[in-house]
Tab-separated table of C-alpha atoms and ligand atoms in Angstrom:
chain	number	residue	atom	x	y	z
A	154	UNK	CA	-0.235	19.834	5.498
A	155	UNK	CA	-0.270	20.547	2.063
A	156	UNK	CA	-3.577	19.008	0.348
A	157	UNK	CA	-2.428	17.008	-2.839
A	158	UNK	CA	-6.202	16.231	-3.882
A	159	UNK	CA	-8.161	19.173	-4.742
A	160	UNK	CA	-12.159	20.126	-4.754
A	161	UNK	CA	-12.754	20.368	-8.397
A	162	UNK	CA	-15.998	21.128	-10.619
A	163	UNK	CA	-16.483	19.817	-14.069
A	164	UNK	CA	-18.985	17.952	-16.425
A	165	UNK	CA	-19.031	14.308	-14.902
A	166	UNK	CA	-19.465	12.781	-18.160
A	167	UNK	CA	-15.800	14.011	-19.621
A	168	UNK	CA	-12.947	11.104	-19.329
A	169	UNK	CA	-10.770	11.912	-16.779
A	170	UNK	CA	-7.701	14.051	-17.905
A	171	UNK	CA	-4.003	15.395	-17.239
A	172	UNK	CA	-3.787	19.090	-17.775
A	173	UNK	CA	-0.676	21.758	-16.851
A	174	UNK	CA	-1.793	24.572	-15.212
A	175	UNK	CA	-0.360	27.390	-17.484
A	176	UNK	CA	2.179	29.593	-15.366
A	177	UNK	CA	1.237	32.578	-18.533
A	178	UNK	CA	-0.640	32.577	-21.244
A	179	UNK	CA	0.918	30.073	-23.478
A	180	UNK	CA	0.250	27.879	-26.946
A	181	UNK	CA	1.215	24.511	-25.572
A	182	UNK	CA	-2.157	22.417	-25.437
A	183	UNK	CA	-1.959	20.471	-23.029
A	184	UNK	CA	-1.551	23.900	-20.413
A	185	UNK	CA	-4.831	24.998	-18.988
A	186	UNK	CA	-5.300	28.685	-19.139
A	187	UNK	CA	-7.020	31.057	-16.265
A	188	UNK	CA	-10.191	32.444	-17.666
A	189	UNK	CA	-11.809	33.252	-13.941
A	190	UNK	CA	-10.383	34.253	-10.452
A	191	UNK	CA	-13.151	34.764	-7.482
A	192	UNK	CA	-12.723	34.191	-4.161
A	193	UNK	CA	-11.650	30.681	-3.274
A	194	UNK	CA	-12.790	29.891	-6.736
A	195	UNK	CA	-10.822	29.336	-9.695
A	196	UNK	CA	-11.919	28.310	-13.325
A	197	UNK	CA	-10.015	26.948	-16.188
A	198	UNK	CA	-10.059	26.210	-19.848
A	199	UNK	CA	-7.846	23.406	-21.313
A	200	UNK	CA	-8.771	21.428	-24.943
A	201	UNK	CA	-9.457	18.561	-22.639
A	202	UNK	CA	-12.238	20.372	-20.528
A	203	UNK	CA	-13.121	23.019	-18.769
A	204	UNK	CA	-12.988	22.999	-14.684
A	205	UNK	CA	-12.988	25.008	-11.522
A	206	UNK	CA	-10.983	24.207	-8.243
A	207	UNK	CA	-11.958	25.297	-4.660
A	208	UNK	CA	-9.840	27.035	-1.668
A	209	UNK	CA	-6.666	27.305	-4.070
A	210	UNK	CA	-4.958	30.548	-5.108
A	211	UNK	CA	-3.201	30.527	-9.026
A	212	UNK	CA	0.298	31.012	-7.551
A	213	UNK	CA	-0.396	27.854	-5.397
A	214	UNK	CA	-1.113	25.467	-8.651
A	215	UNK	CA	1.185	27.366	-11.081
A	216	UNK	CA	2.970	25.258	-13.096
A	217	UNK	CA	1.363	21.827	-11.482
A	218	UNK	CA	0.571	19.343	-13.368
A	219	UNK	CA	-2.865	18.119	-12.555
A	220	UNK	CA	-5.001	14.921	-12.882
A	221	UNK	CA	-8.540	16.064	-13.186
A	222	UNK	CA	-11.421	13.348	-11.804
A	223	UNK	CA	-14.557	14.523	-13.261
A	224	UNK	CA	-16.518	11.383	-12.040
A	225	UNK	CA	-15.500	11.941	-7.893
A	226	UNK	CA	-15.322	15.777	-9.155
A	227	UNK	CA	-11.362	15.773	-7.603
A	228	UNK	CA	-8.131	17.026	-9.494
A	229	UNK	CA	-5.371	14.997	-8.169
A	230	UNK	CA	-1.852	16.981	-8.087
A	231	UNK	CA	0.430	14.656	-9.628
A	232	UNK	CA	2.957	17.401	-9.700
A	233	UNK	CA	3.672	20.329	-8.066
A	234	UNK	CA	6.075	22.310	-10.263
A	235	UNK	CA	7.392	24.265	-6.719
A	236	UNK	CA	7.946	21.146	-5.292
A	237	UNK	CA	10.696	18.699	-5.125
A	238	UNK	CA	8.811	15.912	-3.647
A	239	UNK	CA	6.900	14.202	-6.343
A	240	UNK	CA	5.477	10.827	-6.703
A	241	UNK	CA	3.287	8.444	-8.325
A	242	UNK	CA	1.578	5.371	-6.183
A	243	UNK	CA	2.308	3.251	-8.979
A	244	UNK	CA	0.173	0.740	-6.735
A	245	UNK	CA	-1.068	-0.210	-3.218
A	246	UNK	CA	-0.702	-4.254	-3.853
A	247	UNK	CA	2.070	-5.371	-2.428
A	248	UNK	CA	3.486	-9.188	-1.366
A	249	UNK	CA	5.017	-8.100	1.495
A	250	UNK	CA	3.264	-7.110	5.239
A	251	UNK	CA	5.972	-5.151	6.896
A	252	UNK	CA	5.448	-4.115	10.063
A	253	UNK	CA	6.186	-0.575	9.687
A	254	UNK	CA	4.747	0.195	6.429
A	255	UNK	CA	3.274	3.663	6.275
A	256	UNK	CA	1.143	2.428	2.682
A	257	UNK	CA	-1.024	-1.000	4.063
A	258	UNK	CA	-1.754	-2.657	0.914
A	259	UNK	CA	-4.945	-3.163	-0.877
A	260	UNK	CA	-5.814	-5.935	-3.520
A	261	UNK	CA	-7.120	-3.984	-6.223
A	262	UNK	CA	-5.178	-2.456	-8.276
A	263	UNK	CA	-6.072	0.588	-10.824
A	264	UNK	CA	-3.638	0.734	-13.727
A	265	UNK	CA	-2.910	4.868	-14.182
A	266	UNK	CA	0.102	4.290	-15.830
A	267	UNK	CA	-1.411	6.531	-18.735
A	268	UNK	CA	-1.607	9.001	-17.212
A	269	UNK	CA	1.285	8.879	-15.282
A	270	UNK	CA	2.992	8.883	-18.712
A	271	UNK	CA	1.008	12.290	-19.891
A	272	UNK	CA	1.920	14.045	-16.581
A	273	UNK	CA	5.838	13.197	-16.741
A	274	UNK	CA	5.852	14.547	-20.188
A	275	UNK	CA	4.605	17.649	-18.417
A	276	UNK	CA	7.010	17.847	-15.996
A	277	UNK	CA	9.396	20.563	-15.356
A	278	UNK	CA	12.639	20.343	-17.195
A	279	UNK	CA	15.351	18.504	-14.701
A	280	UNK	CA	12.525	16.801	-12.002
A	281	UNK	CA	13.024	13.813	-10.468
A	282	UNK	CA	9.767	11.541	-9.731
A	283	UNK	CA	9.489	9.588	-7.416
A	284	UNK	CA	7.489	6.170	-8.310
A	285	UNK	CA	5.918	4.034	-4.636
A	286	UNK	CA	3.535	1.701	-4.091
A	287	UNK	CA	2.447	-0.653	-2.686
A	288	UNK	CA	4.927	-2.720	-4.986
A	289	UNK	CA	5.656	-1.180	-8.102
A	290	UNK	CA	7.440	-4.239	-9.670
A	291	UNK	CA	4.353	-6.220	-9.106
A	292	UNK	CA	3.475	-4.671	-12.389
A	293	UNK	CA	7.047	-4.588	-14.181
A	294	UNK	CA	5.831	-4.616	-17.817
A	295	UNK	CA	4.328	-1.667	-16.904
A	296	UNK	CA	6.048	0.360	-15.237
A	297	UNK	CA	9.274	-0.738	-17.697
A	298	UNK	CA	7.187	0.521	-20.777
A	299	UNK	CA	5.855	3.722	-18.681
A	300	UNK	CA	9.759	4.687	-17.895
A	301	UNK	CA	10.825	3.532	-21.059
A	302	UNK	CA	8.253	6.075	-23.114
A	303	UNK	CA	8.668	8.795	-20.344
A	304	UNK	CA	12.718	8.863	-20.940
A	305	UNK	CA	11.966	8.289	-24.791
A	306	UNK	CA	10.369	11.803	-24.668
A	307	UNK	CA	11.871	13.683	-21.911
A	308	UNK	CA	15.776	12.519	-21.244
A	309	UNK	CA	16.213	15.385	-18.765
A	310	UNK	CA	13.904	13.374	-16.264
A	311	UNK	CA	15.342	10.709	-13.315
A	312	UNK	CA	13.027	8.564	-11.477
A	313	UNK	CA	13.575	7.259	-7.523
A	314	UNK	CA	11.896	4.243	-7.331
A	315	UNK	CA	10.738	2.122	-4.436
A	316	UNK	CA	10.753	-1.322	-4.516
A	317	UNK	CA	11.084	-4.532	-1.981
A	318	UNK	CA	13.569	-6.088	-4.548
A	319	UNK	CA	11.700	-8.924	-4.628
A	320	UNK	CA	10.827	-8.818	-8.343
A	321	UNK	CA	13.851	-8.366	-10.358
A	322	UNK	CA	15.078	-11.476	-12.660
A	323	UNK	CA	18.535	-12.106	-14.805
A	324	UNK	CA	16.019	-10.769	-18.022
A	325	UNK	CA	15.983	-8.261	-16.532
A	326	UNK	CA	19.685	-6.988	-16.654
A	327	UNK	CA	20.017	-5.545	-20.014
A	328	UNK	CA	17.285	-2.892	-19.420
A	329	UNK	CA	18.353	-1.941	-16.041
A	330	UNK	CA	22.134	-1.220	-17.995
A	331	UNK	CA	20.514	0.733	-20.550
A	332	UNK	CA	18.645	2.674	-17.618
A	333	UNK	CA	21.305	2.972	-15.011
A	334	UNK	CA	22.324	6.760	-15.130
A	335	UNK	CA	18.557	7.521	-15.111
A	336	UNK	CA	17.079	5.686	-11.906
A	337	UNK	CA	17.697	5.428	-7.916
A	338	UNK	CA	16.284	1.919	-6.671
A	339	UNK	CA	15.189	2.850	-2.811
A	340	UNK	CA	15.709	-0.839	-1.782
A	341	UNK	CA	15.259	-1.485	2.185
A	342	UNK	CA	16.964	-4.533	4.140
A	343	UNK	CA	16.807	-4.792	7.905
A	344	UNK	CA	19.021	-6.675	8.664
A	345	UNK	CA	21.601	-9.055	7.595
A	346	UNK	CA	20.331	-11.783	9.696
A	347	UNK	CA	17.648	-13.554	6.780
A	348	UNK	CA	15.105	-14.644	9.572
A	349	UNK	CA	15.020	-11.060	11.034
A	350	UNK	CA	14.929	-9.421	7.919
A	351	UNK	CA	11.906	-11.998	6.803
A	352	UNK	CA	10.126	-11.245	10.004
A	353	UNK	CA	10.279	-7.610	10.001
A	354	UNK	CA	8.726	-7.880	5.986
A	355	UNK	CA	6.550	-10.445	6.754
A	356	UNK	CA	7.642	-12.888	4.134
A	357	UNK	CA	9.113	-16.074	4.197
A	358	UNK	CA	12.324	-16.178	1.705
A	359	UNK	CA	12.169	-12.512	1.775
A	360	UNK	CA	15.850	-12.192	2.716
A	361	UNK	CA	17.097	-15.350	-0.008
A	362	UNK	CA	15.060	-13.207	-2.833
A	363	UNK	CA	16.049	-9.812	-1.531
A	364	UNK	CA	20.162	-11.155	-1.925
A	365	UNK	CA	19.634	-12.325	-5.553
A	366	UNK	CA	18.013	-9.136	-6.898
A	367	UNK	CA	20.942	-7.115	-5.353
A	368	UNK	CA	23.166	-8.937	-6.628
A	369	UNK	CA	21.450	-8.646	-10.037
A	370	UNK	CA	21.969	-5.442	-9.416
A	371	UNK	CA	25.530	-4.577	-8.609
A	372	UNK	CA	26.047	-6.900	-12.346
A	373	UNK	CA	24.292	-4.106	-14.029
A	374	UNK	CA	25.854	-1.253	-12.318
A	375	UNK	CA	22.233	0.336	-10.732
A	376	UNK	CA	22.032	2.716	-8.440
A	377	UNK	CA	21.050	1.539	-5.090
A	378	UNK	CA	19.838	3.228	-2.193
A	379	UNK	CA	19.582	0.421	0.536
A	380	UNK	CA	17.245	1.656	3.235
A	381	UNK	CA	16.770	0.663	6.592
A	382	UNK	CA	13.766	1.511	9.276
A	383	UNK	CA	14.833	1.733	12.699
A	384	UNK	CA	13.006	-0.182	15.035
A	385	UNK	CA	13.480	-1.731	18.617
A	386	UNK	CA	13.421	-5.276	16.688
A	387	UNK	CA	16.688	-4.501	15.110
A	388	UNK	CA	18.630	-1.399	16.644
A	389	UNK	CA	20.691	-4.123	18.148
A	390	UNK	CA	21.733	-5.046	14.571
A	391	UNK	CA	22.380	-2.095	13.317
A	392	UNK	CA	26.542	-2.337	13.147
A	393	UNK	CA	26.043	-6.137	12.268
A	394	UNK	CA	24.257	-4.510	9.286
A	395	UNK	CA	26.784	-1.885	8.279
A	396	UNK	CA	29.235	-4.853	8.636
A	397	UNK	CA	27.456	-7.032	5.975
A	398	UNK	CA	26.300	-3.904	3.620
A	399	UNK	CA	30.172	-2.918	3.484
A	400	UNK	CA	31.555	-6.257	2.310
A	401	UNK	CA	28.845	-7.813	0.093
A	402	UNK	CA	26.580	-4.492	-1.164
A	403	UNK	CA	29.509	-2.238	-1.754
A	404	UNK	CA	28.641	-1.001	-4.774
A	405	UNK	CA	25.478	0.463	-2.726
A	406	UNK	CA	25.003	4.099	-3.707
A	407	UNK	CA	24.530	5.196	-0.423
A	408	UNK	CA	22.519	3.683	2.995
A	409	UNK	CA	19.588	5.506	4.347
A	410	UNK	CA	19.127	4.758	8.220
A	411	UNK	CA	15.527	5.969	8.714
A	412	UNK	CA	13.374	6.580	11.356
A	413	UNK	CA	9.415	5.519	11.567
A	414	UNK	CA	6.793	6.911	10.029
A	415	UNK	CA	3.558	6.858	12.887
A	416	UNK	CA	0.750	5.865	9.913
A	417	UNK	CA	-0.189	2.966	8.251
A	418	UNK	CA	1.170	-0.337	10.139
A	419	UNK	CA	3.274	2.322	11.577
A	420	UNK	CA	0.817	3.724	13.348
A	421	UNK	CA	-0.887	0.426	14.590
A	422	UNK	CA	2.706	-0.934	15.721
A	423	UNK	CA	4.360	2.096	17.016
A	424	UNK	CA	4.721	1.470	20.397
A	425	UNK	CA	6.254	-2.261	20.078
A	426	UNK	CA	8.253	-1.035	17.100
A	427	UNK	CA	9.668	2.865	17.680
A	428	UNK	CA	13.361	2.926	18.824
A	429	UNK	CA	13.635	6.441	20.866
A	430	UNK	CA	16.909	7.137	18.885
A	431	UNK	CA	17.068	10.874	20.569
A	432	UNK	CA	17.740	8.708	24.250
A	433	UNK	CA	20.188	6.395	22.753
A	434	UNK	CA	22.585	7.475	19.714
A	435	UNK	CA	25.028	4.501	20.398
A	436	UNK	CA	23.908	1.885	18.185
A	437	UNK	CA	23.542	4.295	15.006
A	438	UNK	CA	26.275	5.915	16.010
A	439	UNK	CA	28.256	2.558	15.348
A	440	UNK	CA	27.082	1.904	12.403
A	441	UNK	CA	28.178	5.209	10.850
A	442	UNK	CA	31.185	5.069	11.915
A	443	UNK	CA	31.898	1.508	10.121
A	444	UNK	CA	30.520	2.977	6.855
A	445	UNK	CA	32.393	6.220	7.085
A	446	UNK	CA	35.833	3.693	7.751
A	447	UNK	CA	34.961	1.909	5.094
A	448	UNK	CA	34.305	4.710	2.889
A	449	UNK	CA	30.972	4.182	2.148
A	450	UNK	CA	28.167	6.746	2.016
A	451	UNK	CA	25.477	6.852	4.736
A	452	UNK	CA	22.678	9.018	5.769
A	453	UNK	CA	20.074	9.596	8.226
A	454	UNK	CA	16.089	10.509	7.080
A	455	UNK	CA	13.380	11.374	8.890
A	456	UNK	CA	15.440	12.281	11.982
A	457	UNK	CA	14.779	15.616	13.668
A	458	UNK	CA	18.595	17.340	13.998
A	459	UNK	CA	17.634	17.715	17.459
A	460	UNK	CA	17.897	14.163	18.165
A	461	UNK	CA	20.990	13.579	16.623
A	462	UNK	CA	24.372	13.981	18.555
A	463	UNK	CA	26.084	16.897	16.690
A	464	UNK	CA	28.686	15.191	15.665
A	465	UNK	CA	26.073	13.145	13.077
A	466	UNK	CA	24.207	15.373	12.492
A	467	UNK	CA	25.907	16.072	8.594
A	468	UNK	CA	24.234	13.195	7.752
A	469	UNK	CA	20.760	14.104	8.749
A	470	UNK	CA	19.083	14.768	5.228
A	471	UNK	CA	15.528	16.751	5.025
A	472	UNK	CA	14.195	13.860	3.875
A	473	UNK	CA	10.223	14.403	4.858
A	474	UNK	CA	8.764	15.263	1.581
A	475	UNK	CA	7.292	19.120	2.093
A	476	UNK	CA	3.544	17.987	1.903
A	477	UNK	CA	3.396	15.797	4.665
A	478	UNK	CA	5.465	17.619	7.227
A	479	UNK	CA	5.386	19.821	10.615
A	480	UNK	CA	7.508	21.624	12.925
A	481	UNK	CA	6.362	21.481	16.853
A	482	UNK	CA	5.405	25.002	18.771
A	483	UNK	CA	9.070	24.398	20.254
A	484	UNK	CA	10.864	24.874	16.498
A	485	UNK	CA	9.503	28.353	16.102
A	486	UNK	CA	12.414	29.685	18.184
A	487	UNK	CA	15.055	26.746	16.645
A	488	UNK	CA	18.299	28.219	14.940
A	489	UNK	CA	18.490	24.722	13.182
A	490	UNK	CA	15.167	24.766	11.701
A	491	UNK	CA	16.026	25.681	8.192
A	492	UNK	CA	17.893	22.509	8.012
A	493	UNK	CA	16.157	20.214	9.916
A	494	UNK	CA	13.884	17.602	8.259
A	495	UNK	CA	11.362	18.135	11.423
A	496	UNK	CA	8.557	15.841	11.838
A	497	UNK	CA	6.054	13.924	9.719
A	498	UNK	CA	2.601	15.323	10.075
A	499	UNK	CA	1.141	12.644	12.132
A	500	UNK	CA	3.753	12.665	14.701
A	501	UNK	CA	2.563	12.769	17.921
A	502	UNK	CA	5.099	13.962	20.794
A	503	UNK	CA	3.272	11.702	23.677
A	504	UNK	CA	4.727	9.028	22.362
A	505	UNK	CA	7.782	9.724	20.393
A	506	UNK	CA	10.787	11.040	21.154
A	507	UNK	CA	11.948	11.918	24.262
A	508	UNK	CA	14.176	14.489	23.537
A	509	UNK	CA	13.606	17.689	21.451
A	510	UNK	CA	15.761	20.588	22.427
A	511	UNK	CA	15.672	23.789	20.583
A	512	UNK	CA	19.154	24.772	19.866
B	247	SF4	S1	13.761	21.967	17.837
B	247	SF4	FE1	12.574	21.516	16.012
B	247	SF4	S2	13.595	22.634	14.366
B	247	SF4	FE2	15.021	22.536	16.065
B	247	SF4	S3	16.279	20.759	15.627
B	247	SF4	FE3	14.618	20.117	16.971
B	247	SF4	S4	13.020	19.347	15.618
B	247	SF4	FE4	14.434	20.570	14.394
């Protein structure tokens, strides 16, 4: 697993700040330069302050674009400039419980919004960031403002952002136009049934709320990208799903079908909630076939190609971001591995799935 929270050293009474680690020696300054190299030690200069980081080599952090803590003496890695699996936890409150939620929520909520602002201006040119919670929309203002500056500065950027779509009002419609071609809206439903769907989120109304925003919108031509967790509690619905998303969310970008993630609520409801999907294809299998008839774009995350019937398995994406994921012993010899998504890192294979052949 790749560690996105760093050992740092540096005076505890500096504010905390957002530095680029300088790939050369360069004039730009907000790039922190290399000024000493020992073994599992690195320091750094920067007009912000100077710091060290622990167990890291300079190739590893090249080009990142780092959050240094100098009270809890951490340096967060906002970005990894060799990476293209970047996000900001915009927040961990959320008003939702779902029961497969790999991100629990908490009720406080820090506001880093500034310097989420001062790293996407450091981005590399082209990235896509990825913005999570928690509920990002719980702070709207916010986060409207932060994407509004960020795209002011740097129009080569796009931001994926996850949201319950529980937040989104008819104000709201002329900003998401004017931000359309820049943003993906991850948006999950799980089923088309409202009381399912409410149960599964853990919100009453859920569903009613969840129909409006969509709505909302299709009206101002946003990219979508509906998501939905597989779980025993609505494999059965799956085609039902496809069904509904076809004739009243067509303008959907595409439809993730995604498989659990074992941490979180995840973890602590695994085994009522996993759906073996590599014992039983048929349901999914269904469902893709109504979207592809319909012409509408589907694909599968967080599903080892293994698990997949071939015939699917084009739609298997490697969707694990690169930081949090593993390949078993049995991959080593795998011809697929390159493009399989494999496994998140807390997967464990006594109680997953069932089977994983090596092909
Ligand atoms: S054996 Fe491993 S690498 Fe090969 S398809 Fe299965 S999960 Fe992927």
């Amino acid at each position: 697993m790749i560690s996105l929270r760093l050992k740092s050293e540096c005076d505890p009474s500096l504010a905390p700040f957002v530095v680029r680690i300088a790939n050369e020696v360069s004039q730009d300054a907000s790039d922190a330069q290399l000024i000493m190299e020992e073994p599992n030690l690195l320091g750094f200069q920067s007009v912000c302050g100077d710091f060290h980081l622990h167990n890291v080599a300079p190739a590893d952090v090249a080009g990142d674009v780092l959050l240094v803590d100098p009270r809890r003496q951490i340096a967060h890695r906002l970005i990894r400039a060799a990476s293209q699996h970047n996000t900001f936890l915009i927040t961990e409150q959320c008003d939702q419980l779902c029961v497969m939620c790999s991100q629990p929520p908490k009720p406080h909520h820090e506001d880093m919004f500034a310097h989420f602002l001062a790293a996407a201006r450091l981005a590399p040119v082209g990235a896509r960031i990825g913005l999570s919670g928690g509920e990002p929309l719980l702070h709207k203002k916010q986060l409207f403002d932060f994407i509004e500056e960020s795209l002011g500065d740097r129009d080569d950027l796009t931001f994926h952002i996850l949201t319950n779509g529980q937040h989104f009002e008819h104000d709201d419609l002329p900003w998401l136009r004017a931000h359309r071609s820049k943003l993906l809206w991850g948006i999950p439903i799980y089923s088309e049934i409202p009381s399912v769907h409410d149960d599964l989120v853990g919100k009453s109304g859920a569903f009613d709320k969840l129909s409006n925003s969509l709505s909302l919108m299709g009206l101002a031509g946003a990219a979508i990208e509906l998501r939905t967790v597989v779980m025993t509690q609505n494999v059965a619905g799956l085609a039902g799903l496809a069904d509904f998303i076809s004739r009243h969310i067509p303008f959907a970008t595409t439809w993730a079908i995604m498989q659990m993630e074992r941490i979180g609520y995840g973890r602590m409801n695994w085994d009522r909630c996993f759906f073996d999907s590599s014992a039983d294809f048929n349901e999914l299998g269904t469902a893709i076939d109504l979207m592809q008839a319909r012409n509408q774009d589907v694909a599968l995350y967080n599903f080892p190609l293994c698990t997949v019937p071939p015939a699917y398995r084009r739609y298997a994406a490697r969707s694990i971001s690169d930081w949090k994921q593993k390949y078993l012993p049995a991959c080593a010899e795998c011809q697929l591995r390159s493009d399989c998504t494999g496994f998140f890192e807390w997967y464990r294979e006594d109680s997953g799935f069932t089977e994983i052949r090596p092909q």
